[in-house]
PDB file of C-alpha atoms in Angstrom:
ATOM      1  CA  UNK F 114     117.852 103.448  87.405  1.00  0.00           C
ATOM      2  CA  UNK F 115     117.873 100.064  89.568  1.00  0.00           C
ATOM      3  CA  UNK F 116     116.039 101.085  92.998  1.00  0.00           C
ATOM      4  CA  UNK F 117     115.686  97.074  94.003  1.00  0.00           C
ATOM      5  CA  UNK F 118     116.621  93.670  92.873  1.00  0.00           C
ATOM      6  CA  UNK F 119     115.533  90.234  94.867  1.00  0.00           C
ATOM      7  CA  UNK F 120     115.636  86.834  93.832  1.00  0.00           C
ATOM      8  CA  UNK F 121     114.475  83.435  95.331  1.00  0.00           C
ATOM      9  CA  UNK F 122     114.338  79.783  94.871  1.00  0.00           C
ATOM     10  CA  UNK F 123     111.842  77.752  96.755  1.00  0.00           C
ATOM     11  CA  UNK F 124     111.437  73.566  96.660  1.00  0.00           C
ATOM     12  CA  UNK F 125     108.291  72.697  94.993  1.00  0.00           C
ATOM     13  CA  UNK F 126     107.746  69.538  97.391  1.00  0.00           C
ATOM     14  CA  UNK F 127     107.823  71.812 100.523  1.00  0.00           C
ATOM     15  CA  UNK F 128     105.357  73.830  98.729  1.00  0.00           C
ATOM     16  CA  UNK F 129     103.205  70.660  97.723  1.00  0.00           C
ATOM     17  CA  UNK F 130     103.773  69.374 101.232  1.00  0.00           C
ATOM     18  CA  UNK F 131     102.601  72.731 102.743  1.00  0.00           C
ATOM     19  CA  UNK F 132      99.430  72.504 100.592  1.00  0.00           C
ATOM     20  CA  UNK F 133      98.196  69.031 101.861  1.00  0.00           C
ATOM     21  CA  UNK F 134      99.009  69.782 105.515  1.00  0.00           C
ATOM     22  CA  UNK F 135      97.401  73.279 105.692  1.00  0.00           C
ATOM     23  CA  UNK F 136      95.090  73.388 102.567  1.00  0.00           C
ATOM     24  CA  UNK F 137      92.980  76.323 102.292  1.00  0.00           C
ATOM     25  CA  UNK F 138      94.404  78.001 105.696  1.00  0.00           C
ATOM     26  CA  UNK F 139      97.447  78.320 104.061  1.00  0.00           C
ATOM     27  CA  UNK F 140      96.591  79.479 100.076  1.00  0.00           C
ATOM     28  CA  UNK F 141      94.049  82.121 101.631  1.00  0.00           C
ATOM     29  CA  UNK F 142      96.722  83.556 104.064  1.00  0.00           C
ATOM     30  CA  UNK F 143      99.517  83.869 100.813  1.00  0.00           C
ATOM     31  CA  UNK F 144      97.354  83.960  97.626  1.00  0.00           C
ATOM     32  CA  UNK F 145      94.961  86.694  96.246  1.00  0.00           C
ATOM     33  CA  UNK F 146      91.760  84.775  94.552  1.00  0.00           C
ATOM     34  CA  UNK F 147      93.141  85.463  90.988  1.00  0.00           C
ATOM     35  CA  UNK F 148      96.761  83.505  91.922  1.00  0.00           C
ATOM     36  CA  UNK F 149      94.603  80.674  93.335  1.00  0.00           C
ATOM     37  CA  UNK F 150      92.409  80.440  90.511  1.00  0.00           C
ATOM     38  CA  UNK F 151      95.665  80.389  88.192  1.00  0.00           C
ATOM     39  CA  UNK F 152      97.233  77.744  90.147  1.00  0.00           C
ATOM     40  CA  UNK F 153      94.280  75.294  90.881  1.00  0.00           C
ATOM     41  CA  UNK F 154      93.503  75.669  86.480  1.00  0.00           C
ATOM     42  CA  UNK F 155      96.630  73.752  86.136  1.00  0.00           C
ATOM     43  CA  UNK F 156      96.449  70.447  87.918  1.00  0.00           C
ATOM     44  CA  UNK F 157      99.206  69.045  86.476  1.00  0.00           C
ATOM     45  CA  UNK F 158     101.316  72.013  87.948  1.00  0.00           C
ATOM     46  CA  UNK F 159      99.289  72.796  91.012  1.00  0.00           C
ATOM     47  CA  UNK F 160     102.430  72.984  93.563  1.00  0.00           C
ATOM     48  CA  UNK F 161     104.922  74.458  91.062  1.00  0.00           C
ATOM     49  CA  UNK F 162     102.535  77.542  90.039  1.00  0.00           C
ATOM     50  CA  UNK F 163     102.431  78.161  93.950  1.00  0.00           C
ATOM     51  CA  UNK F 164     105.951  77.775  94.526  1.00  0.00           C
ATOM     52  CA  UNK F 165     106.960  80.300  91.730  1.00  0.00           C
ATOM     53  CA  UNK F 166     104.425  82.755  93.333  1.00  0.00           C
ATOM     54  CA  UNK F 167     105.737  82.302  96.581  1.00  0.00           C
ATOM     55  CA  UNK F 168     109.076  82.796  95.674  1.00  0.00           C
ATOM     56  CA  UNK F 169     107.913  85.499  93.607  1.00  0.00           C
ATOM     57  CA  UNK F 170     106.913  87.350  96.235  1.00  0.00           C
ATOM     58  CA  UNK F 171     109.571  86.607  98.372  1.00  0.00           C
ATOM     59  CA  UNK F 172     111.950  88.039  95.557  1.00  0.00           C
ATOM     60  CA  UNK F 173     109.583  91.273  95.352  1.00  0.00           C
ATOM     61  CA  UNK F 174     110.107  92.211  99.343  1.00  0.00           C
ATOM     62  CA  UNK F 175     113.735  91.688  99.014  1.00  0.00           C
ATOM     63  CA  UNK F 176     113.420  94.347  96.290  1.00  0.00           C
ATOM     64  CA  UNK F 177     111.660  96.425  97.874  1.00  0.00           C
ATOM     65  CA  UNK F 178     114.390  96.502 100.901  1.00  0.00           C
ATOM     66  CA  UNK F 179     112.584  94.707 103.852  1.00  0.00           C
ATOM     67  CA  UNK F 180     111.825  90.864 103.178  1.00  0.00           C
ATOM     68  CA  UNK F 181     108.478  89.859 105.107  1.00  0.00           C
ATOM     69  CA  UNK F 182     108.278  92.576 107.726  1.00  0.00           C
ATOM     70  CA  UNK F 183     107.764  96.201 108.180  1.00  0.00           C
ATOM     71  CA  UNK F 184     104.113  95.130 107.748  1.00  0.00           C
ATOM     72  CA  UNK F 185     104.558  93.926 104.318  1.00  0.00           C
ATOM     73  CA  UNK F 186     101.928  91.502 103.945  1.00  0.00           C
ATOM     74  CA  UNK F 187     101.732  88.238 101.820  1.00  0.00           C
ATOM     75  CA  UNK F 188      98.902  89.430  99.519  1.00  0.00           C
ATOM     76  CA  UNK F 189     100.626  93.167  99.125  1.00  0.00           C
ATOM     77  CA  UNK F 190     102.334  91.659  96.378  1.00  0.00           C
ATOM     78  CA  UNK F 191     100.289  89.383  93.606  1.00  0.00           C
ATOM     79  CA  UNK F 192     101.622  87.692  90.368  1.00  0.00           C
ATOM     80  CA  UNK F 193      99.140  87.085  87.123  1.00  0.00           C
ATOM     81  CA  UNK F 194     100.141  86.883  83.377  1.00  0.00           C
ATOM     82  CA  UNK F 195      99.335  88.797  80.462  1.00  0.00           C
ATOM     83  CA  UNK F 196      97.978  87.077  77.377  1.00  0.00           C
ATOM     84  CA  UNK F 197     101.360  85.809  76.064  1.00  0.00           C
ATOM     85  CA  UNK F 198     102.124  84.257  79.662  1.00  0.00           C
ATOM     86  CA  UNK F 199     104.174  87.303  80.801  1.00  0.00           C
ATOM     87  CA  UNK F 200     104.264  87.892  84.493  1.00  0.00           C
ATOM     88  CA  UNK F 201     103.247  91.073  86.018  1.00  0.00           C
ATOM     89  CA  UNK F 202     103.575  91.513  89.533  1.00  0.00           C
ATOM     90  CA  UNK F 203     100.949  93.740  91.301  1.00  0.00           C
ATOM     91  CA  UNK F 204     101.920  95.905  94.459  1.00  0.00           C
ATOM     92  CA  UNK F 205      98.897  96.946  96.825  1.00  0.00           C
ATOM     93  CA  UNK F 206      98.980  98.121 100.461  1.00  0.00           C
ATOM     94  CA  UNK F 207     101.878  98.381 102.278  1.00  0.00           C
ATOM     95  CA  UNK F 208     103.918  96.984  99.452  1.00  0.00           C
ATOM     96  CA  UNK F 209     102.797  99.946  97.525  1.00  0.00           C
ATOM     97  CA  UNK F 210     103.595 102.240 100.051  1.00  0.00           C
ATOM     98  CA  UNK F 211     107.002 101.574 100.116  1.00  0.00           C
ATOM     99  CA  UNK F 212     107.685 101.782  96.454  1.00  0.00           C
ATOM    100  CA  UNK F 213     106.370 105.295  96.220  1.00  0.00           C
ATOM    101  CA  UNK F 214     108.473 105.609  99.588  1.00  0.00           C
ATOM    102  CA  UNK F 215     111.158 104.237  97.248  1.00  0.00           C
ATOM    103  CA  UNK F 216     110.313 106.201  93.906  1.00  0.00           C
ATOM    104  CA  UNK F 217     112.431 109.140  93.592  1.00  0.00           C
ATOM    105  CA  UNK F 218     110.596 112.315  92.640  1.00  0.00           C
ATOM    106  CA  UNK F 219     109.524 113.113  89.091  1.00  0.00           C
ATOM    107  CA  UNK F 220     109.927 109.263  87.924  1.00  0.00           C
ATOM    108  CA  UNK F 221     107.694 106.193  88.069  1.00  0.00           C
ATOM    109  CA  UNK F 222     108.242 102.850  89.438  1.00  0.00           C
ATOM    110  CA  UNK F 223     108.517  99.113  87.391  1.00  0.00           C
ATOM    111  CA  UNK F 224     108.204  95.828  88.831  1.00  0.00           C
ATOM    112  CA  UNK F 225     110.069  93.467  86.357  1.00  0.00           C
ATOM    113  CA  UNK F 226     109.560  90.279  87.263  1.00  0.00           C
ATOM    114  CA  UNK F 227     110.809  86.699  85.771  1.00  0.00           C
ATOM    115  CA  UNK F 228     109.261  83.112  87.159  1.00  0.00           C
ATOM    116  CA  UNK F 229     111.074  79.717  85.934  1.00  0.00           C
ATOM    117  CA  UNK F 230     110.766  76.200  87.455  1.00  0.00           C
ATOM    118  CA  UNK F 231     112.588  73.020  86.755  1.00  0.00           C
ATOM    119  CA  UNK F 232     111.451  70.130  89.623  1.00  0.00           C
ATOM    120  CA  UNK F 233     111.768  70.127  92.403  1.00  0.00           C
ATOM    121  CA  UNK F 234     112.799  73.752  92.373  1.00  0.00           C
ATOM    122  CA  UNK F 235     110.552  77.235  91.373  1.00  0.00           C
ATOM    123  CA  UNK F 236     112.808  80.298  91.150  1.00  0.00           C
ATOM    124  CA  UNK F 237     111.637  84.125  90.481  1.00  0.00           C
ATOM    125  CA  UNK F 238     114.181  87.033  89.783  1.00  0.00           C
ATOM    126  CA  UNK F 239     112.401  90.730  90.572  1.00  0.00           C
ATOM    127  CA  UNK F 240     114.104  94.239  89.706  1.00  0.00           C
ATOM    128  CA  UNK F 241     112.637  97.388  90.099  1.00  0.00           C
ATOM    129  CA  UNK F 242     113.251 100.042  87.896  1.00  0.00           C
ATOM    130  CA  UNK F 243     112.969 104.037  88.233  1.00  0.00           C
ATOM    131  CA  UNK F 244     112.199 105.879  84.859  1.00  0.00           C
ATOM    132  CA  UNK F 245     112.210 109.421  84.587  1.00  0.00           C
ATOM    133  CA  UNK F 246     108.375 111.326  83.974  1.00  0.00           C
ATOM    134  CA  UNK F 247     105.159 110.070  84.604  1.00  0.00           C
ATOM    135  CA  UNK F 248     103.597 106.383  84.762  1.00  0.00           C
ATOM    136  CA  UNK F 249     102.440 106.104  81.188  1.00  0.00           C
ATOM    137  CA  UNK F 250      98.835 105.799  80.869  1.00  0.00           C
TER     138      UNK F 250
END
């Protein structure tokens, strides 16, 4: 069963533009270390691997039913990729909390997510998914 779905599109220049004004103030206060890392390895793509993150995690709170509030923090929420460049998003705190909150009982929770960019835009599509028995192992 569907429990969430969120989507957003974010402009890579406001991104890029957010990066030189703010720099590091701004990447520490959104980013976990590993979605930095993943970003600065690609400096042809530097902006664009932010924006889709950011909109990634945008998507994810509208998902999860409360967009940036309800104490939902930035880094609550982290994108990396598998080997074959799949994204995985990664729920931790109070992001985390509220998809057990959201869980029904006797089923486990899955974050699909979906990351795409075409200049200037980055867009990220997340649904969450309820299947019946226990997280498999």
């Amino acid at each position: 069963m569907i429990l969430g779905i969120g989507s957003d599109l974010c402009n890579i220049e406001r991104i890029e533009a957010t990066l030189a004004r703010h720099g590091d103030r701004f990447r520490n206060r959104v980013f976990t270390e590993r979605e930095q890392k993943k970003a600065e390895s690609r400096p042809r793509a530097v902006a664009a691997t932010y924006a889709k993150r950011w909109a990634a995690k945008e998507a994810c709170s509208k998902a999860l039913g409360t967009g940036l509030r309800m104490g939902i923090s930035w880094k609550d929420m982290a994108v990396s990729n598998l080997r074959t460049g799949q994204p995985v998003m990664h729920l931790t705190g109070w992001a985390a909390e509220r998809l057990a909150q959201m869980t029904p009982p006797d089923h486990h929770a899955i974050v699909h997510v979906t990351l795409t960019d075409d200049h200037p835009w980055a867009q990220a599509y997340v649904v969450i998914e309820a299947r019946p028995g226990p997280a498999p192992t």
